[in-house]
Amino acid sequence: MSLSVQHFTRTYAGSGGSVFTAVDDLSFDVRGGEIVGLIGPNGAGKTTTLRSLAGILRSTAGHISIDGHDIVDDAVAAKRVLAFMPDEPHLFEYLTVAEHLRLMARLFTVVDFEPRARALLEELELTGKERSLPGELSRGMRQKVVIACGLVRPASTLLFDEPLTGLDPVGIRRMRHTIVARARAGACVLLSSHLLHLVEEICTRVIIMDRGRKVADGTVAELASRDDLAVPGSSLEQIFMRVTGQDRDGRIVKSEV
Amino acid sequence: MLSASLYIIVCSAKNRFAMRLRRLREPRYLIGAIVGAAYFYFAVFRRMGVGRGTGRRGRASISPSVMLAAYGSAAGFAGTGLLLLAALAWIFPADRGLLAFSEAEIHLLLPAPMTRRQLLVHRLLRSQLPLLFGAVVSSLFVPLAGGSRLRFGIGMFIVLVTARIYFTGVTLSRARLGAWRATERRVAWAPLALLLTAVAVVAVSILRAHQAMPIGTFAGISSNVGRAIGRGPAAVAVWPFAAVVGPLFAGSYRQFFTRLPGALAVLAVLVEWVLRSAEIFQHTPDTVQRPTVDRPRSGGAVRARNVGWTLGLSGRTESLFLWKNAMQTLRSTNVFSMLPFVIPAIVLTVVGATVRMSATERRGPAAALATTALFLAGVCALLGPQAMRSDLRGDLRHLDVLKTWPVKSSAVIRGEMLWPTLALTLCTWFALICATVFSAAAFPSLPLAERLSLAAAAAVLAPALVAAQLMVLNAAAVLFPAWVSTGPQRPRGLDAMGQRLILLFGVILALIVTIGPGVIAGGIIGFVFYRLVGAVSLVPAAIVCLAIVAGEIGLVTEMLGAAYDRVDLSEVERE
């Protein structure tokens, strides 16, 4: 179980024929059991990276493979072991919660669907909402449905883009446990979040991105021990501020690390 | 508050215009804009020039008042029509008018210290530019001489503004018809009571006029209606509605300026009614339309209707899409959501059937039913694929979800086409069965064997015709996703109009190319065997055509799979 990103680059066509590079020559690996936190300021390229890993966007250059399956050349096999939970809960307006889960079970050939779905609905506090349409649910509830759709199949690679957006404190706590439990079961987890304390708490490794490039990669302890990134005893927040060139109040103090 | 509203309006208009200009740097918008401008030139300005030229040679331009003059007072007739529409608005509230707040207005203006009256005034001001644009465009497209074009534009603007304000008032009042406070109930019921009285007065007058002079022809009926609404209480009841359309149907500037005060007076009364209603109703829950993510397109609160169809946990990808799209159609469809499609379909069917029956002089309920069913089958098979968008065109907004699914791309495209093909084919078959059952009355000269053969051939051809159209439309969505609108609001502007025109011609051309081989092969089979077995030969001909089209669809969807994989989500035009 592994996720491999090699020299991944993604550009967008801008107005007037200009080209905007959202992610530039990004390489990293995530092994089974690891929870890797992907952090960076807005516009750093985190969501573009995750959406490309999920097969939504095509890479401009480089290779992405999930469990050894290339996301472009062997897309069906790669996606079969992948679960992507986006920050915006996009659901089908006219399918109920239960029908969304059933749809996922059909797509990903989940054999023990009924008990898995029941347990998941219980775990995410969605019991009693099975027959509700997305329009009848709050944003937090819709986010939980998206997460349930991702977790109902036994995926070996889990991609979370701001998974806690819209969740209540109980939901956040449960979600944290769920992510850790999946990693302990052997899944490789890549998680993008602005909640640095969450990343520091549950992630085994952290990748910091800035303006499309990887600027740091390692455990929090490793990053804190590097003289060029932190002073001794730094927290992840302090490392983040320093790496992205901002002072304690968020003011930009340098343009490049 | 007025200055803040004007600031929003001016800045938005300025920035929208600048954005439209900026995006012309992209070829897809530039090409669209060139085609749109060319169409506009040839369809409007060139024709206006030709109209002026022919006018000098003695050909009079058409005036709306001239068009309706034969049937009495144009404004009176249009006013009666407006009265009917005004009454229907209480039963079928299609437009929430000024209450359809945007997301930004909900989050930035509703929490601001503004009264509901101020909010409505803001919405009223904000709606003026689109309405003005609509009036200008309509005045350009209607074939009128220069002077009357300006009058028509102003008249149309007054009608559009009045309608928008009236719909807002209806929405506000409908929500309070059952209010527990007596004052609110009275305010809500008063306009409805007035309107019902006006409808009753006009209906009784027309009925009496018709009883006094029963006439069978259309001209006679309209003459009676003209007489009924031209005098007595009916004239008073129709007056506000006729006054609104008065300037639109003015034959001269003198007439226009004479009618203008009446129209403006009605408009002023309506504005006051809406603003007063808003003030009186502001202490009860609001009627603001809040657009939310994943809210059903119909806008209302939809319950999950049990349709008794559970998705199996195994099977082909195509059947999964069949189920998904069927759920969407079956749950989103109700009387109100069908109206925009059913009404034009009924109008087309009735007009076509009437013309055909008038030409052949076939009378009687059976003949009428057969002819109507036949036209309905045609409408389903030929226009249905354009209207029924529960396929990839509708799912473009869910593309980021679909792209994460571990399924073959060609199966996605085939699956997306499956439900609309099935639904439209079943509708066409039903109409064809009705037409066949009663065909003896409508086509007495055709023997039974021929009628049955024709019906069977049509039934075989129906899925081919529907699926071929859907394939072309879905191929357009895959190849040109940026040119397919993903929401209920169609993109506006010259470039968007040009894109639609290019797509339309492309779709027609692709359809001819797709169906062509099947029609030629089927035609040869039919021609060869016709001498031997007669009309029955149409059935194998249709089967050959269906087989060829099915093969082409299989081939093309496989090829489109690669294009689907390459679709870039950043190209899809979001709402």
Coordinates of C-alpha atoms in Angstrom, one line a residue, chain A residues 53-55 58 63-82, chain B residues 403-409 565:
Chain A
L53 CA -4.0 12.3 -7.1
A54 CA -7.7 11.5 -7.2
G55 CA -7.7 11.5 -11.0
R58 CA -4.6 15.5 -15.2
H63 CA 3.8 10.5 -12.6
I64 CA 1.4 9.5 -9.8
S65 CA 0.9 6.0 -8.8
I66 CA -1.4 4.4 -6.3
D67 CA -0.4 0.9 -5.1
G68 CA 1.7 0.7 -8.2
H69 CA -1.1 1.7 -10.6
D70 CA -0.5 4.8 -12.6
I71 CA -3.4 7.2 -12.2
V72 CA -3.4 8.0 -16.0
D73 CA -2.4 4.8 -17.7
D74 CA -4.1 2.4 -15.3
A75 CA -6.8 4.8 -13.9
V76 CA -9.5 2.2 -13.1
A77 CA -7.2 0.0 -11.0
A78 CA -5.7 3.0 -9.3
K79 CA -9.1 4.6 -8.4
R80 CA -10.4 1.2 -7.1
V81 CA -8.1 1.4 -4.1
L82 CA -8.5 5.2 -3.6
Chain B
K403 CA -13.8 11.3 -12.4
T404 CA -12.9 9.6 -9.1
W405 CA -15.0 6.5 -10.0
P406 CA -13.1 3.4 -11.1
V407 CA -15.1 2.9 -14.3
K408 CA -14.3 2.8 -18.0
S409 CA -14.8 6.3 -19.5
D565 CA -10.3 11.2 -19.8

